[in-house]
């Protein structure tokens, strides 16, 4: 069952990447907050995947975990409930090994930690986003995202679930996703602010 879930998650990521590179599907996220970034809103992505026949719980886990597994997939948060996914082609240096590791063993802690540090330090981001504590917080958030994906995999194997269990999964998924989005949004904004000062 876990292999089926991983296979579906890999197909979902592949489909997400295809859509994020399709000029007909993507839209401007925000010229003021995220200049030059075009993507697809998370709600729309989940709906599109649902229309393709994927189960909601699989979609939720695969979409949430996609950026931590393939680092070409990024998230931009306009508001807590308005999240966009976008694709960065030149971030394709390390995703292949991470993706392969994720498909065979769904806890690629080392590759994720290894690719997190450059995101913060490669451009020598100053301020809070440039601290080791912030990098540690990002790594912890990535680990939580992976654990959530593992929990959703376990939930899929336990189905059908009770209403309290489904409510718990929904609440935990929302909280972890929001936390990751807040961190990524702050880090991105710090880099944009730094560009303005150059």
mmCIF file of C-alpha atoms in Angstrom:
data_model
loop_
_atom_site.group_PDB
_atom_site.id
_atom_site.type_symbol
_atom_site.label_atom_id
_atom_site.label_comp_id
_atom_site.label_asym_id
_atom_site.label_seq_id
_atom_site.Cartn_x
_atom_site.Cartn_y
_atom_site.Cartn_z
ATOM 1 C CA UNK A 1 0.000 0.000 0.000
ATOM 2 C CA UNK A 2 2.872 2.376 0.870
ATOM 3 C CA UNK A 3 4.483 1.717 -2.523
ATOM 4 C CA UNK A 4 1.194 2.556 -4.234
ATOM 5 C CA UNK A 5 1.019 5.812 -2.245
ATOM 6 C CA UNK A 6 4.618 6.718 -3.138
ATOM 7 C CA UNK A 7 3.921 5.918 -6.778
ATOM 8 C CA UNK A 8 0.823 8.129 -6.739
ATOM 9 C CA UNK A 9 2.728 10.919 -4.981
ATOM 10 C CA UNK A 10 5.448 10.738 -7.653
ATOM 11 C CA UNK A 11 2.811 10.934 -10.419
ATOM 12 C CA UNK A 12 1.168 13.883 -8.672
ATOM 13 C CA UNK A 13 4.507 15.727 -8.424
ATOM 14 C CA UNK A 14 5.154 15.056 -12.108
ATOM 15 C CA UNK A 15 1.713 16.407 -12.996
ATOM 16 C CA UNK A 16 2.192 19.476 -10.762
ATOM 17 C CA UNK A 17 5.517 20.257 -12.468
ATOM 18 C CA UNK A 18 3.906 19.898 -15.914
ATOM 19 C CA UNK A 19 1.098 22.296 -14.956
ATOM 20 C CA UNK A 20 3.494 24.786 -13.340
ATOM 21 C CA UNK A 21 5.403 24.979 -16.641
ATOM 22 C CA UNK A 22 2.222 25.361 -18.715
ATOM 23 C CA UNK A 23 1.723 29.009 -19.710
ATOM 24 C CA UNK A 24 -2.020 28.349 -20.042
ATOM 25 C CA UNK A 25 -2.314 27.254 -16.405
ATOM 26 C CA UNK A 26 -0.079 29.648 -14.488
ATOM 27 C CA UNK A 27 -0.971 33.195 -13.446
ATOM 28 C CA UNK A 28 0.790 36.168 -11.863
ATOM 29 C CA UNK A 29 0.915 35.649 -8.095
ATOM 30 C CA UNK A 30 1.485 39.281 -7.025
ATOM 31 C CA UNK A 31 3.494 41.927 -8.862
ATOM 32 C CA UNK A 32 4.063 43.826 -5.611
ATOM 33 C CA UNK A 33 4.804 41.010 -3.160
ATOM 34 C CA UNK A 34 6.305 38.401 -5.531
ATOM 35 C CA UNK A 35 7.422 40.259 -8.667
ATOM 36 C CA UNK A 36 7.965 38.022 -11.685
ATOM 37 C CA UNK A 37 6.546 34.903 -10.039
ATOM 38 C CA UNK A 38 3.779 33.025 -11.844
ATOM 39 C CA UNK A 39 2.120 29.916 -10.477
ATOM 40 C CA UNK A 40 -1.080 28.078 -9.588
ATOM 41 C CA UNK A 41 -3.079 28.546 -6.414
ATOM 42 C CA UNK A 42 -2.922 25.529 -4.062
ATOM 43 C CA UNK A 43 -6.718 25.221 -3.915
ATOM 44 C CA UNK A 44 -6.903 25.087 -7.715
ATOM 45 C CA UNK A 45 -4.063 22.534 -7.876
ATOM 46 C CA UNK A 46 -5.845 20.231 -5.450
ATOM 47 C CA UNK A 47 -9.079 20.591 -7.410
ATOM 48 C CA UNK A 48 -7.303 19.834 -10.707
ATOM 49 C CA UNK A 49 -5.730 16.722 -9.179
ATOM 50 C CA UNK A 50 -9.097 15.670 -7.746
ATOM 51 C CA UNK A 51 -10.578 16.034 -11.225
ATOM 52 C CA UNK A 52 -7.925 13.553 -12.409
ATOM 53 C CA UNK A 53 -9.299 10.984 -9.961
ATOM 54 C CA UNK A 54 -6.779 11.175 -7.120
ATOM 55 C CA UNK A 55 -8.105 10.613 -3.586
ATOM 56 C CA UNK A 56 -8.250 13.800 -1.466
ATOM 57 C CA UNK A 57 -6.001 12.460 1.316
ATOM 58 C CA UNK A 58 -3.320 11.425 -1.209
ATOM 59 C CA UNK A 59 -3.542 14.806 -2.953
ATOM 60 C CA UNK A 60 -3.234 16.724 0.337
ATOM 61 C CA UNK A 61 -0.124 14.847 1.435
ATOM 62 C CA UNK A 62 1.575 14.815 -1.963
ATOM 63 C CA UNK A 63 0.952 18.508 -2.648
ATOM 64 C CA UNK A 64 2.118 19.558 0.846
ATOM 65 C CA UNK A 65 5.283 17.466 0.615
ATOM 66 C CA UNK A 66 6.119 18.310 -3.022
ATOM 67 C CA UNK A 67 8.378 21.338 -2.300
ATOM 68 C CA UNK A 68 10.432 19.414 0.279
ATOM 69 C CA UNK A 69 10.963 16.485 -2.111
ATOM 70 C CA UNK A 70 11.523 18.390 -5.373
ATOM 71 C CA UNK A 71 13.115 21.765 -4.695
ATOM 72 C CA UNK A 72 12.126 23.137 -8.081
ATOM 73 C CA UNK A 73 8.589 23.399 -6.694
ATOM 74 C CA UNK A 74 8.266 26.517 -4.522
ATOM 75 C CA UNK A 75 5.476 28.104 -2.506
ATOM 76 C CA UNK A 76 4.476 31.765 -2.283
ATOM 77 C CA UNK A 77 1.986 32.844 0.383
ATOM 78 C CA UNK A 78 -0.057 35.989 -0.175
ATOM 79 C CA UNK A 79 -2.311 35.345 2.819
ATOM 80 C CA UNK A 80 -2.633 32.355 5.180
ATOM 81 C CA UNK A 81 -5.300 30.782 2.957
ATOM 82 C CA UNK A 82 -3.954 32.042 -0.372
ATOM 83 C CA UNK A 83 -0.947 29.925 -1.292
ATOM 84 C CA UNK A 84 0.534 29.558 -4.779
ATOM 85 C CA UNK A 85 2.937 26.948 -6.094
ATOM 86 C CA UNK A 86 5.484 27.881 -8.745
ATOM 87 C CA UNK A 87 8.339 26.203 -10.597
ATOM 88 C CA UNK A 88 12.007 27.260 -10.620
ATOM 89 C CA UNK A 89 13.850 25.484 -13.423
ATOM 90 C CA UNK A 90 17.353 26.542 -12.311
ATOM 91 C CA UNK A 91 16.776 24.929 -8.910
ATOM 92 C CA UNK A 92 17.104 21.556 -10.674
ATOM 93 C CA UNK A 93 20.671 20.910 -9.496
ATOM 94 C CA UNK A 94 19.803 18.503 -6.676
ATOM 95 C CA UNK A 95 16.160 17.407 -6.985
ATOM 96 C CA UNK A 96 16.815 14.160 -8.857
ATOM 97 C CA UNK A 97 18.616 12.357 -5.980
ATOM 98 C CA UNK A 98 16.125 13.728 -3.447
ATOM 99 C CA UNK A 99 13.187 12.609 -5.575
ATOM 100 C CA UNK A 100 14.654 9.130 -6.047
ATOM 101 C CA UNK A 101 15.315 8.828 -2.322
ATOM 102 C CA UNK A 102 11.783 9.963 -1.552
ATOM 103 C CA UNK A 103 10.279 7.349 -3.841
ATOM 104 C CA UNK A 104 12.208 4.494 -2.249
ATOM 105 C CA UNK A 105 12.324 5.727 1.359
ATOM 106 C CA UNK A 106 9.873 8.484 2.260
ATOM 107 C CA UNK A 107 12.132 10.134 4.866
ATOM 108 C CA UNK A 108 15.031 11.780 2.977
ATOM 109 C CA UNK A 109 16.160 13.813 6.019
ATOM 110 C CA UNK A 110 19.750 14.240 4.874
ATOM 111 C CA UNK A 111 19.061 15.519 1.320
ATOM 112 C CA UNK A 112 16.457 17.981 2.573
ATOM 113 C CA UNK A 113 18.739 19.325 5.305
ATOM 114 C CA UNK A 114 21.582 19.573 2.807
ATOM 115 C CA UNK A 115 19.541 21.602 0.332
ATOM 116 C CA UNK A 116 17.980 23.853 2.978
ATOM 117 C CA UNK A 117 21.164 25.576 4.096
ATOM 118 C CA UNK A 118 22.097 27.012 0.668
ATOM 119 C CA UNK A 119 18.610 28.489 0.273
ATOM 120 C CA UNK A 120 19.282 30.713 3.272
ATOM 121 C CA UNK A 121 23.035 31.240 3.026
ATOM 122 C CA UNK A 122 23.800 31.161 -0.719
ATOM 123 C CA UNK A 123 22.822 34.810 -1.123
ATOM 124 C CA UNK A 124 24.172 35.715 2.356
ATOM 125 C CA UNK A 125 20.772 36.812 3.573
ATOM 126 C CA UNK A 126 21.112 39.168 6.511
ATOM 127 C CA UNK A 127 18.858 39.733 9.469
ATOM 128 C CA UNK A 128 16.790 37.074 11.160
ATOM 129 C CA UNK A 129 16.531 34.897 8.025
ATOM 130 C CA UNK A 130 20.335 34.623 7.906
ATOM 131 C CA UNK A 131 20.733 33.187 11.401
ATOM 132 C CA UNK A 132 21.587 29.578 12.199
ATOM 133 C CA UNK A 133 18.491 29.411 14.411
ATOM 134 C CA UNK A 134 16.259 30.307 11.438
ATOM 135 C CA UNK A 135 17.970 27.649 9.291
ATOM 136 C CA UNK A 136 17.373 25.105 12.075
ATOM 137 C CA UNK A 137 13.723 26.136 12.263
ATOM 138 C CA UNK A 138 13.393 25.647 8.486
ATOM 139 C CA UNK A 139 14.999 22.202 8.730
ATOM 140 C CA UNK A 140 12.585 21.253 11.517
ATOM 141 C CA UNK A 141 9.636 22.467 9.429
ATOM 142 C CA UNK A 142 10.817 20.351 6.486
ATOM 143 C CA UNK A 143 11.109 17.331 8.771
ATOM 144 C CA UNK A 144 7.569 17.941 10.052
ATOM 145 C CA UNK A 145 6.321 18.048 6.472
ATOM 146 C CA UNK A 146 7.938 14.682 5.788
ATOM 147 C CA UNK A 147 6.486 13.214 8.980
ATOM 148 C CA UNK A 148 3.068 14.520 7.957
ATOM 149 C CA UNK A 149 3.434 12.753 4.615
ATOM 150 C CA UNK A 150 4.328 9.538 6.476
ATOM 151 C CA UNK A 151 1.300 10.013 8.738
ATOM 152 C CA UNK A 152 -0.968 10.470 5.714
ATOM 153 C CA UNK A 153 0.504 7.305 4.205
ATOM 154 C CA UNK A 154 -0.274 5.438 7.432
ATOM 155 C CA UNK A 155 -3.772 6.953 7.443
ATOM 156 C CA UNK A 156 -4.344 5.709 3.903
ATOM 157 C CA UNK A 157 -3.468 2.198 5.061
ATOM 158 C CA UNK A 158 -5.816 2.511 8.069
ATOM 159 C CA UNK A 159 -8.806 3.812 6.044
ATOM 160 C CA UNK A 160 -11.660 4.176 6.630
ATOM 161 C CA UNK A 161 -10.947 6.652 9.439
ATOM 162 C CA UNK A 162 -13.278 8.021 12.092
ATOM 163 C CA UNK A 163 -14.464 11.637 11.997
ATOM 164 C CA UNK A 164 -12.155 12.678 14.894
ATOM 165 C CA UNK A 165 -9.186 11.122 13.071
ATOM 166 C CA UNK A 166 -10.056 12.923 9.823
ATOM 167 C CA UNK A 167 -10.527 16.199 11.721
ATOM 168 C CA UNK A 168 -7.138 15.685 13.410
ATOM 169 C CA UNK A 169 -5.401 15.021 10.070
ATOM 170 C CA UNK A 170 -6.998 18.112 8.549
ATOM 171 C CA UNK A 171 -5.998 20.339 11.479
ATOM 172 C CA UNK A 172 -2.440 18.998 11.654
ATOM 173 C CA UNK A 173 -1.974 19.285 7.871
ATOM 174 C CA UNK A 174 -3.227 22.866 7.912
ATOM 175 C CA UNK A 175 -1.004 23.854 10.858
ATOM 176 C CA UNK A 176 2.167 22.262 9.450
ATOM 177 C CA UNK A 177 1.541 23.630 5.962
ATOM 178 C CA UNK A 178 0.909 27.125 7.341
ATOM 179 C CA UNK A 179 4.083 26.985 9.437
ATOM 180 C CA UNK A 180 6.177 25.985 6.421
ATOM 181 C CA UNK A 181 4.576 28.695 4.302
ATOM 182 C CA UNK A 182 5.264 31.372 6.934
ATOM 183 C CA UNK A 183 8.942 30.410 7.073
ATOM 184 C CA UNK A 184 9.350 30.242 3.303
ATOM 185 C CA UNK A 185 7.441 33.480 2.778
ATOM 186 C CA UNK A 186 9.598 35.297 5.349
ATOM 187 C CA UNK A 187 12.811 33.945 3.835
ATOM 188 C CA UNK A 188 11.712 34.919 0.301
ATOM 189 C CA UNK A 189 10.675 38.397 1.449
ATOM 190 C CA UNK A 190 14.035 38.914 3.166
ATOM 191 C CA UNK A 191 15.834 38.031 -0.066
ATOM 192 C CA UNK A 192 13.620 40.395 -2.051
ATOM 193 C CA UNK A 193 14.262 43.171 0.502
ATOM 194 C CA UNK A 194 17.970 42.556 0.177
ATOM 195 C CA UNK A 195 17.714 42.905 -3.625
ATOM 196 C CA UNK A 196 15.990 46.276 -3.137
ATOM 197 C CA UNK A 197 18.925 47.489 -1.040
ATOM 198 C CA UNK A 198 21.558 46.526 -3.630
#
